[in-house]
């Protein structure tokens, strides 16, 4: 083994190398900053229009993180601590600089250091690109989990992919979404450390055969594979002021040298280049979330690449510390599967344990079943992943063999429990035999795990009673709920300094690591000085949001308006369309002279549509066109504005959630697994208008029904009315609704492109509309009137706002992570100085 390939061994070595920690005052930061700026980056003039000042500051901060990172890793090695691995295809991290400064408590020192150069910290921070390695809720949840685990000192390592291109960027052309690639690595990503010495080989293709090994045992082998290298890049995850730095390890695909050479020597240079490209394509781009465009082979390659690299990494690390014996391995590890995306890990762990480590089936299965845990994030049946058996066979023949064996043994178990129940066997089989045979990844995850959880109480109940009913009957003890949360460090303390100051003045700063302390704000609700401070901080945030909207769209918003916000991925089930129907209804009232006593309102909608999701894109076009018509009609002046906010992302949400008055959480009941934007808005003092869906149910329970605008049919009511659902009759029987539909159909919103909205306008009028938008129109409009009445009484609204923040304590990922740890991971927190 050459020096490069030798992993860090044993504690002691680094303790010897590492001197005392670097100082964190402004002088020390400024001196390091100028060192990196001039000597590493080779800059001679001070400029704020390039990313170099940002990069220099990152390096200065990273040095401080690195010390704590090393310390944390030494401590974890010394303890031989049990660890959890969070396997996720997505980590939607956003910007890292402010979070690092905040965690290390050197925001003020950095500010001061930059002041000396006449530069604002905010200006430098703005040079950072979002690390957009995720689509939406699922990826952002993973990022919040990492923050909370580091803050709680839980030894959790995130494993993901280092996509060259993250979530596409969105710009608007004539009201249409246009996608641009996201070359987020172009200027370098100064947070990461390449760990070439920990590279792994990942195998694809080939075939399986049997051989007799040295001990005379028959064994399956996987041969003639096309191999790809997985190179890890580590990103530090700082805990909040606790000296802990955890790791996010992202895998990047590279062609193997041997592979290149072989082809090259054979004289086929072009083929070698193509092969290299094919290999490196694996981590090229994040897939946008579309149920309609599933089944892409490259996506399965990505999934296996993540699962295999991460499991090999963990096994190699174990062997480095304990030698070849895997006794005790299961006691020290837990693998949390973020949805079914990494579920092939179940089969891959079996393969590694049997084919590489020589274990028998039963022993390997025991380890797998006691280390894997699966989290489901969706109730939409069409979003449940399946892979064509033929594709699996071509790409991962050995894995398919193992899945067949898991299935055979599992179905034996089912038929012992329910003899002769063949319908049940077909329903529960890991292989869907209807039509094109395919592997049901959710079932593989359930069978291979000791824990299966949903992400909100309602969602977990619906999984047990619906989607996974057969499995919950077989193994009731496996099923549990873990209600989502968000990290209050990013989503309140850092993104909302104004409200942070008001809260901290009133109750101290304990809430930053113990969000339930916000409950103490309830005692302040009658305190005039506190209420005034609350109000003025909210106004300041609305002004900040208005300025952002102005700069991004050119539309001016009056901060006295009700800021009514819906930002999230564009999907029919989330019903942005219902929001548009309401906007058109308000516009119609204004046009017919019934708008004088309306509360002035700005309806802000933002989000990306998957590039292949035609209806979602058509909804964006409708929002844009409705916005343009309404904003351009003099009759709406001072009364109504509609905004489509382009390129919504993590950084945008940091400003948006602080300035919203009303949070729109209006999905069809039973469709949104949890929602997490709802929690960010609540925490920042917005009031929710919502259906009884996902975590809305728990939000309403926490804040009280008088501080939440409820509307819409429940899950049970939806099921009841669906068979005879008649939207045409609903529209005909509702004067307001009829006028809205007439206005939409009149072409008023698409004068230059007749008919462009036809499909969207038809969609909610079909009896088969799965999202039953028309069924909730009246309830929604009425609830919006109740919103207006409350908002007009500014005292009442302030009370509701304070109570929303005060009651948001449960929705911290600190609580979520404690729940996972108590019931699933059972890790000991690490204590650093
Ligand atoms: C599916 C696919 C399929 C095609 C390729 C790319 C891709 C990427 C993601 C997904 C599944 C997304 C599921 C998801 O994001 N669920 C959301 O999870 C949040 C966190 O638990 C939750 O708050 C949201 O309600 C839920 O929709």
mmCIF file of N, CA, C and O in Angstrom, residues 336-408:
data_model
loop_
_atom_site.group_PDB
_atom_site.id
_atom_site.type_symbol
_atom_site.label_atom_id
_atom_site.label_comp_id
_atom_site.label_asym_id
_atom_site.label_seq_id
_atom_site.Cartn_x
_atom_site.Cartn_y
_atom_site.Cartn_z
ATOM 1 N N UNK A 336 -30.073 4.303 7.737
ATOM 2 C CA UNK A 336 -31.413 4.874 7.541
ATOM 3 C C UNK A 336 -31.587 5.189 6.056
ATOM 4 O O UNK A 336 -30.810 5.961 5.481
ATOM 5 N N UNK A 337 -32.583 4.559 5.434
ATOM 6 C CA UNK A 337 -32.822 4.731 3.998
ATOM 7 C C UNK A 337 -33.798 5.885 3.777
ATOM 8 O O UNK A 337 -34.953 5.811 4.209
ATOM 9 N N UNK A 338 -33.337 6.949 3.129
ATOM 10 C CA UNK A 338 -34.201 8.110 2.884
ATOM 11 C C UNK A 338 -35.048 7.839 1.652
ATOM 12 O O UNK A 338 -34.639 8.078 0.528
ATOM 13 N N UNK A 339 -36.229 7.310 1.892
ATOM 14 C CA UNK A 339 -37.134 6.817 0.859
ATOM 15 C C UNK A 339 -36.542 5.552 0.225
ATOM 16 O O UNK A 339 -35.554 5.009 0.713
ATOM 17 N N UNK A 340 -37.163 5.090 -0.846
ATOM 18 C CA UNK A 340 -36.675 3.838 -1.451
ATOM 19 C C UNK A 340 -35.467 4.069 -2.345
ATOM 20 O O UNK A 340 -34.903 3.111 -2.861
ATOM 21 N N UNK A 341 -35.071 5.321 -2.551
ATOM 22 C CA UNK A 341 -33.992 5.591 -3.510
ATOM 23 C C UNK A 341 -32.721 4.787 -3.239
ATOM 24 O O UNK A 341 -32.106 4.297 -4.178
ATOM 25 N N UNK A 342 -32.292 4.637 -1.979
ATOM 26 C CA UNK A 342 -31.132 3.785 -1.728
ATOM 27 C C UNK A 342 -31.505 2.358 -1.289
ATOM 28 O O UNK A 342 -30.683 1.650 -0.716
ATOM 29 N N UNK A 343 -32.734 1.903 -1.583
ATOM 30 C CA UNK A 343 -33.205 0.622 -1.029
ATOM 31 C C UNK A 343 -32.442 -0.586 -1.561
ATOM 32 O O UNK A 343 -32.436 -1.649 -0.931
ATOM 33 N N UNK A 344 -31.778 -0.439 -2.694
ATOM 34 C CA UNK A 344 -30.974 -1.553 -3.204
ATOM 35 C C UNK A 344 -29.856 -1.899 -2.214
ATOM 36 O O UNK A 344 -29.253 -2.978 -2.289
ATOM 37 N N UNK A 345 -29.632 -1.012 -1.242
ATOM 38 C CA UNK A 345 -28.652 -1.288 -0.179
ATOM 39 C C UNK A 345 -28.977 -2.590 0.563
ATOM 40 O O UNK A 345 -28.067 -3.265 1.049
ATOM 41 N N UNK A 346 -30.247 -2.931 0.659
ATOM 42 C CA UNK A 346 -30.630 -4.178 1.343
ATOM 43 C C UNK A 346 -29.957 -5.363 0.647
ATOM 44 O O UNK A 346 -29.298 -6.204 1.278
ATOM 45 N N UNK A 347 -30.098 -5.420 -0.680
ATOM 46 C CA UNK A 347 -29.505 -6.520 -1.436
ATOM 47 C C UNK A 347 -27.980 -6.397 -1.508
ATOM 48 O O UNK A 347 -27.261 -7.399 -1.476
ATOM 49 N N UNK A 348 -27.506 -5.166 -1.584
ATOM 50 C CA UNK A 348 -26.054 -4.967 -1.693
ATOM 51 C C UNK A 348 -25.330 -5.368 -0.402
ATOM 52 O O UNK A 348 -24.245 -5.943 -0.454
ATOM 53 N N UNK A 349 -25.937 -5.091 0.742
ATOM 54 C CA UNK A 349 -25.293 -5.509 1.990
ATOM 55 C C UNK A 349 -25.231 -7.040 2.040
ATOM 56 O O UNK A 349 -24.206 -7.617 2.440
ATOM 57 N N UNK A 350 -26.296 -7.697 1.601
ATOM 58 C CA UNK A 350 -26.284 -9.168 1.533
ATOM 59 C C UNK A 350 -25.144 -9.648 0.626
ATOM 60 O O UNK A 350 -24.397 -10.560 0.961
ATOM 61 N N UNK A 351 -25.024 -9.013 -0.535
ATOM 62 C CA UNK A 351 -23.969 -9.423 -1.478
ATOM 63 C C UNK A 351 -22.575 -9.244 -0.862
ATOM 64 O O UNK A 351 -21.741 -10.153 -0.912
ATOM 65 N N UNK A 352 -22.346 -8.086 -0.275
ATOM 66 C CA UNK A 352 -21.018 -7.830 0.294
ATOM 67 C C UNK A 352 -20.708 -8.822 1.414
ATOM 68 O O UNK A 352 -19.597 -9.356 1.496
ATOM 69 N N UNK A 353 -21.702 -9.081 2.266
ATOM 70 C CA UNK A 353 -21.457 -9.981 3.396
ATOM 71 C C UNK A 353 -21.212 -11.409 2.913
ATOM 72 O O UNK A 353 -20.336 -12.109 3.424
ATOM 73 N N UNK A 354 -21.959 -11.843 1.896
ATOM 74 C CA UNK A 354 -21.815 -13.233 1.427
ATOM 75 C C UNK A 354 -20.655 -13.385 0.442
ATOM 76 O O UNK A 354 -19.766 -14.199 0.638
ATOM 77 N N UNK A 355 -20.690 -12.584 -0.621
ATOM 78 C CA UNK A 355 -19.737 -12.808 -1.713
ATOM 79 C C UNK A 355 -18.350 -12.279 -1.394
ATOM 80 O O UNK A 355 -17.348 -12.835 -1.840
ATOM 81 N N UNK A 356 -18.262 -11.204 -0.647
ATOM 82 C CA UNK A 356 -16.952 -10.608 -0.355
ATOM 83 C C UNK A 356 -16.434 -11.068 1.007
ATOM 84 O O UNK A 356 -15.258 -11.360 1.169
ATOM 85 N N UNK A 357 -17.341 -11.154 1.984
ATOM 86 C CA UNK A 357 -16.882 -11.491 3.338
ATOM 87 C C UNK A 357 -17.175 -12.941 3.727
ATOM 88 O O UNK A 357 -16.953 -13.335 4.869
ATOM 89 N N UNK A 358 -17.681 -13.722 2.779
ATOM 90 C CA UNK A 358 -17.783 -15.169 2.965
ATOM 91 C C UNK A 358 -18.828 -15.651 3.957
ATOM 92 O O UNK A 358 -18.781 -16.775 4.449
ATOM 93 N N UNK A 359 -19.787 -14.828 4.252
ATOM 94 C CA UNK A 359 -20.809 -15.209 5.234
ATOM 95 C C UNK A 359 -21.895 -16.072 4.598
ATOM 96 O O UNK A 359 -22.126 -15.996 3.395
ATOM 97 N N UNK A 360 -22.571 -16.859 5.420
ATOM 98 C CA UNK A 360 -23.730 -17.619 4.937
ATOM 99 C C UNK A 360 -24.974 -16.733 4.912
ATOM 100 O O UNK A 360 -24.988 -15.646 5.502
ATOM 101 N N UNK A 361 -26.040 -17.233 4.231
ATOM 102 C CA UNK A 361 -27.266 -16.434 4.067
ATOM 103 C C UNK A 361 -27.844 -15.973 5.409
ATOM 104 O O UNK A 361 -28.123 -14.798 5.613
ATOM 105 N N UNK A 362 -28.031 -16.920 6.333
ATOM 106 C CA UNK A 362 -28.758 -16.583 7.560
ATOM 107 C C UNK A 362 -28.038 -15.525 8.392
ATOM 108 O O UNK A 362 -28.659 -14.592 8.896
ATOM 109 N N UNK A 363 -26.736 -15.698 8.468
ATOM 110 C CA UNK A 363 -25.943 -14.744 9.238
ATOM 111 C C UNK A 363 -26.008 -13.356 8.573
ATOM 112 O O UNK A 363 -26.179 -12.326 9.243
ATOM 113 N N UNK A 364 -25.888 -13.340 7.253
ATOM 114 C CA UNK A 364 -25.923 -12.069 6.516
ATOM 115 C C UNK A 364 -27.302 -11.410 6.648
ATOM 116 O O UNK A 364 -27.418 -10.190 6.828
ATOM 117 N N UNK A 365 -28.333 -12.222 6.580
ATOM 118 C CA UNK A 365 -29.698 -11.677 6.666
ATOM 119 C C UNK A 365 -29.958 -11.086 8.047
ATOM 120 O O UNK A 365 -30.599 -10.043 8.188
ATOM 121 N N UNK A 366 -29.449 -11.757 9.054
ATOM 122 C CA UNK A 366 -29.589 -11.270 10.429
ATOM 123 C C UNK A 366 -28.965 -9.871 10.560
ATOM 124 O O UNK A 366 -29.559 -8.956 11.139
ATOM 125 N N UNK A 367 -27.796 -9.695 9.992
ATOM 126 C CA UNK A 367 -27.119 -8.388 10.051
ATOM 127 C C UNK A 367 -27.915 -7.338 9.273
ATOM 128 O O UNK A 367 -28.163 -6.233 9.754
ATOM 129 N N UNK A 368 -28.339 -7.728 8.068
ATOM 130 C CA UNK A 368 -29.068 -6.773 7.229
ATOM 131 C C UNK A 368 -30.342 -6.309 7.923
ATOM 132 O O UNK A 368 -30.604 -5.109 8.068
ATOM 133 N N UNK A 369 -31.122 -7.274 8.385
ATOM 134 C CA UNK A 369 -32.404 -6.967 8.991
ATOM 135 C C UNK A 369 -32.295 -6.242 10.318
ATOM 136 O O UNK A 369 -33.286 -5.704 10.806
ATOM 137 N N UNK A 370 -31.137 -6.291 10.929
ATOM 138 C CA UNK A 370 -31.032 -5.558 12.196
ATOM 139 C C UNK A 370 -30.294 -4.234 12.028
ATOM 140 O O UNK A 370 -30.109 -3.508 12.998
ATOM 141 N N UNK A 371 -29.884 -3.898 10.798
ATOM 142 C CA UNK A 371 -29.204 -2.607 10.610
ATOM 143 C C UNK A 371 -29.964 -1.643 9.697
ATOM 144 O O UNK A 371 -29.711 -0.445 9.732
ATOM 145 N N UNK A 372 -30.886 -2.158 8.872
ATOM 146 C CA UNK A 372 -31.559 -1.293 7.906
ATOM 147 C C UNK A 372 -32.876 -0.741 8.469
ATOM 148 O O UNK A 372 -33.639 -1.492 9.095
ATOM 149 N N UNK A 373 -33.123 0.513 8.217
ATOM 150 C CA UNK A 373 -34.394 1.147 8.599
ATOM 151 C C UNK A 373 -34.841 2.018 7.429
ATOM 152 O O UNK A 373 -34.008 2.636 6.765
ATOM 153 N N UNK A 374 -36.137 2.064 7.190
ATOM 154 C CA UNK A 374 -36.649 2.720 5.973
ATOM 155 C C UNK A 374 -37.656 3.813 6.334
ATOM 156 O O UNK A 374 -38.558 3.606 7.137
ATOM 157 N N UNK A 375 -37.479 4.981 5.730
ATOM 158 C CA UNK A 375 -38.427 6.084 5.889
ATOM 159 C C UNK A 375 -39.162 6.303 4.574
ATOM 160 O O UNK A 375 -38.525 6.477 3.533
ATOM 161 N N UNK A 376 -40.475 6.287 4.636
ATOM 162 C CA UNK A 376 -41.295 6.567 3.451
ATOM 163 C C UNK A 376 -41.658 8.055 3.432
ATOM 164 O O UNK A 376 -41.935 8.645 4.474
ATOM 165 N N UNK A 377 -41.650 8.655 2.240
ATOM 166 C CA UNK A 377 -41.959 10.084 2.124
ATOM 167 C C UNK A 377 -43.097 10.395 1.172
ATOM 168 O O UNK A 377 -43.268 11.559 0.800
ATOM 169 N N UNK A 378 -43.831 9.403 0.744
ATOM 170 C CA UNK A 378 -44.925 9.742 -0.165
ATOM 171 C C UNK A 378 -46.059 8.733 -0.102
ATOM 172 O O UNK A 378 -45.835 7.534 0.068
ATOM 173 N N UNK A 379 -47.276 9.244 -0.252
ATOM 174 C CA UNK A 379 -48.455 8.386 -0.292
ATOM 175 C C UNK A 379 -48.964 8.198 -1.707
ATOM 176 O O UNK A 379 -49.875 7.413 -1.940
ATOM 177 N N UNK A 380 -48.402 8.944 -2.648
ATOM 178 C CA UNK A 380 -48.901 8.815 -4.021
ATOM 179 C C UNK A 380 -48.454 7.462 -4.576
ATOM 180 O O UNK A 380 -47.255 7.219 -4.690
ATOM 181 N N UNK A 381 -49.407 6.584 -4.902
ATOM 182 C CA UNK A 381 -49.019 5.246 -5.356
ATOM 183 C C UNK A 381 -48.129 5.302 -6.600
ATOM 184 O O UNK A 381 -47.201 4.507 -6.740
ATOM 185 N N UNK A 382 -48.368 6.286 -7.471
ATOM 186 C CA UNK A 382 -47.567 6.354 -8.700
ATOM 187 C C UNK A 382 -46.121 6.769 -8.424
ATOM 188 O O UNK A 382 -45.254 6.633 -9.281
ATOM 189 N N UNK A 383 -45.868 7.288 -7.212
ATOM 190 C CA UNK A 383 -44.503 7.690 -6.885
ATOM 191 C C UNK A 383 -43.706 6.546 -6.261
ATOM 192 O O UNK A 383 -42.527 6.694 -5.964
ATOM 193 N N UNK A 384 -44.362 5.413 -6.020
ATOM 194 C CA UNK A 384 -43.631 4.277 -5.441
ATOM 195 C C UNK A 384 -42.739 3.661 -6.511
ATOM 196 O O UNK A 384 -43.195 3.260 -7.570
ATOM 197 N N UNK A 385 -41.467 3.575 -6.188
ATOM 198 C CA UNK A 385 -40.496 3.148 -7.200
ATOM 199 C C UNK A 385 -40.581 1.675 -7.528
ATOM 200 O O UNK A 385 -40.624 0.818 -6.636
ATOM 201 N N UNK A 386 -40.522 1.390 -8.820
ATOM 202 C CA UNK A 386 -40.334 0.006 -9.271
ATOM 203 C C UNK A 386 -39.302 0.040 -10.385
ATOM 204 O O UNK A 386 -39.178 1.038 -11.105
ATOM 205 N N UNK A 387 -38.573 -1.050 -10.537
ATOM 206 C CA UNK A 387 -37.574 -1.143 -11.617
ATOM 207 C C UNK A 387 -37.860 -2.375 -12.457
ATOM 208 O O UNK A 387 -38.054 -3.462 -11.899
ATOM 209 N N UNK A 388 -37.858 -2.229 -13.774
ATOM 210 C CA UNK A 388 -38.079 -3.398 -14.629
ATOM 211 C C UNK A 388 -37.052 -4.487 -14.311
ATOM 212 O O UNK A 388 -35.851 -4.202 -14.199
ATOM 213 N N UNK A 389 -37.546 -5.692 -14.160
ATOM 214 C CA UNK A 389 -36.667 -6.832 -13.867
ATOM 215 C C UNK A 389 -35.586 -6.959 -14.941
ATOM 216 O O UNK A 389 -34.414 -7.217 -14.647
ATOM 217 N N UNK A 390 -35.974 -6.716 -16.190
ATOM 218 C CA UNK A 390 -35.010 -6.869 -17.301
ATOM 219 C C UNK A 390 -33.847 -5.892 -17.148
ATOM 220 O O UNK A 390 -32.687 -6.246 -17.397
ATOM 221 N N UNK A 391 -34.150 -4.689 -16.710
ATOM 222 C CA UNK A 391 -33.097 -3.693 -16.519
ATOM 223 C C UNK A 391 -32.184 -4.087 -15.358
ATOM 224 O O UNK A 391 -30.961 -3.992 -15.424
ATOM 225 N N UNK A 392 -32.818 -4.544 -14.289
ATOM 226 C CA UNK A 392 -32.075 -4.995 -13.114
ATOM 227 C C UNK A 392 -31.103 -6.107 -13.516
ATOM 228 O O UNK A 392 -29.933 -6.128 -13.132
ATOM 229 N N UNK A 393 -31.618 -7.027 -14.306
ATOM 230 C CA UNK A 393 -30.826 -8.186 -14.705
ATOM 231 C C UNK A 393 -29.603 -7.763 -15.529
ATOM 232 O O UNK A 393 -28.503 -8.272 -15.348
ATOM 233 N N UNK A 394 -29.816 -6.814 -16.407
ATOM 234 C CA UNK A 394 -28.741 -6.335 -17.271
ATOM 235 C C UNK A 394 -27.682 -5.591 -16.458
ATOM 236 O O UNK A 394 -26.485 -5.793 -16.612
ATOM 237 N N UNK A 395 -28.148 -4.755 -15.549
ATOM 238 C CA UNK A 395 -27.246 -3.845 -14.853
ATOM 239 C C UNK A 395 -26.646 -4.460 -13.594
ATOM 240 O O UNK A 395 -25.477 -4.258 -13.285
ATOM 241 N N UNK A 396 -27.474 -5.214 -12.855
ATOM 242 C CA UNK A 396 -27.076 -5.700 -11.531
ATOM 243 C C UNK A 396 -27.494 -7.156 -11.367
ATOM 244 O O UNK A 396 -28.294 -7.495 -10.476
ATOM 245 N N UNK A 397 -26.968 -8.062 -12.215
ATOM 246 C CA UNK A 397 -27.474 -9.442 -12.219
ATOM 247 C C UNK A 397 -27.340 -10.134 -10.861
ATOM 248 O O UNK A 397 -28.240 -10.861 -10.446
ATOM 249 N N UNK A 398 -26.259 -9.894 -10.164
ATOM 250 C CA UNK A 398 -26.070 -10.554 -8.869
ATOM 251 C C UNK A 398 -27.078 -10.027 -7.843
ATOM 252 O O UNK A 398 -27.577 -10.784 -7.014
ATOM 253 N N UNK A 399 -27.379 -8.763 -7.932
ATOM 254 C CA UNK A 399 -28.340 -8.168 -6.995
ATOM 255 C C UNK A 399 -29.738 -8.737 -7.229
ATOM 256 O O UNK A 399 -30.483 -9.014 -6.288
ATOM 257 N N UNK A 400 -30.079 -8.944 -8.505
ATOM 258 C CA UNK A 400 -31.403 -9.502 -8.807
ATOM 259 C C UNK A 400 -31.527 -10.912 -8.242
ATOM 260 O O UNK A 400 -32.554 -11.266 -7.656
ATOM 261 N N UNK A 401 -30.460 -11.699 -8.379
ATOM 262 C CA UNK A 401 -30.466 -13.050 -7.795
ATOM 263 C C UNK A 401 -30.776 -12.998 -6.309
ATOM 264 O O UNK A 401 -31.562 -13.784 -5.785
ATOM 265 N N UNK A 402 -30.126 -12.071 -5.645
ATOM 266 C CA UNK A 402 -30.302 -11.964 -4.186
ATOM 267 C C UNK A 402 -31.727 -11.517 -3.861
ATOM 268 O O UNK A 402 -32.354 -12.028 -2.929
ATOM 269 N N UNK A 403 -32.245 -10.583 -4.658
ATOM 270 C CA UNK A 403 -33.628 -10.132 -4.430
ATOM 271 C C UNK A 403 -34.608 -11.303 -4.622
ATOM 272 O O UNK A 403 -35.545 -11.480 -3.834
ATOM 273 N N UNK A 404 -34.374 -12.126 -5.624
ATOM 274 C CA UNK A 404 -35.227 -13.307 -5.820
ATOM 275 C C UNK A 404 -35.192 -14.221 -4.603
ATOM 276 O O UNK A 404 -36.213 -14.749 -4.172
ATOM 277 N N UNK A 405 -34.020 -14.398 -4.061
ATOM 278 C CA UNK A 405 -33.879 -15.282 -2.897
ATOM 279 C C UNK A 405 -34.571 -14.678 -1.665
ATOM 280 O O UNK A 405 -35.255 -15.374 -0.923
ATOM 281 N N UNK A 406 -34.398 -13.372 -1.477
ATOM 282 C CA UNK A 406 -35.089 -12.690 -0.368
ATOM 283 C C UNK A 406 -36.591 -12.890 -0.535
ATOM 284 O O UNK A 406 -37.312 -13.226 0.418
ATOM 285 N N UNK A 407 -37.057 -12.732 -1.768
ATOM 286 C CA UNK A 407 -38.486 -12.843 -2.045
ATOM 287 C C UNK A 407 -39.003 -14.258 -1.779
ATOM 288 O O UNK A 407 -40.045 -14.434 -1.150
ATOM 289 N N UNK A 408 -38.252 -15.256 -2.227
ATOM 290 C CA UNK A 408 -38.685 -16.644 -2.042
ATOM 291 C C UNK A 408 -38.836 -16.959 -0.552
ATOM 292 O O UNK A 408 -39.847 -17.525 -0.104
#
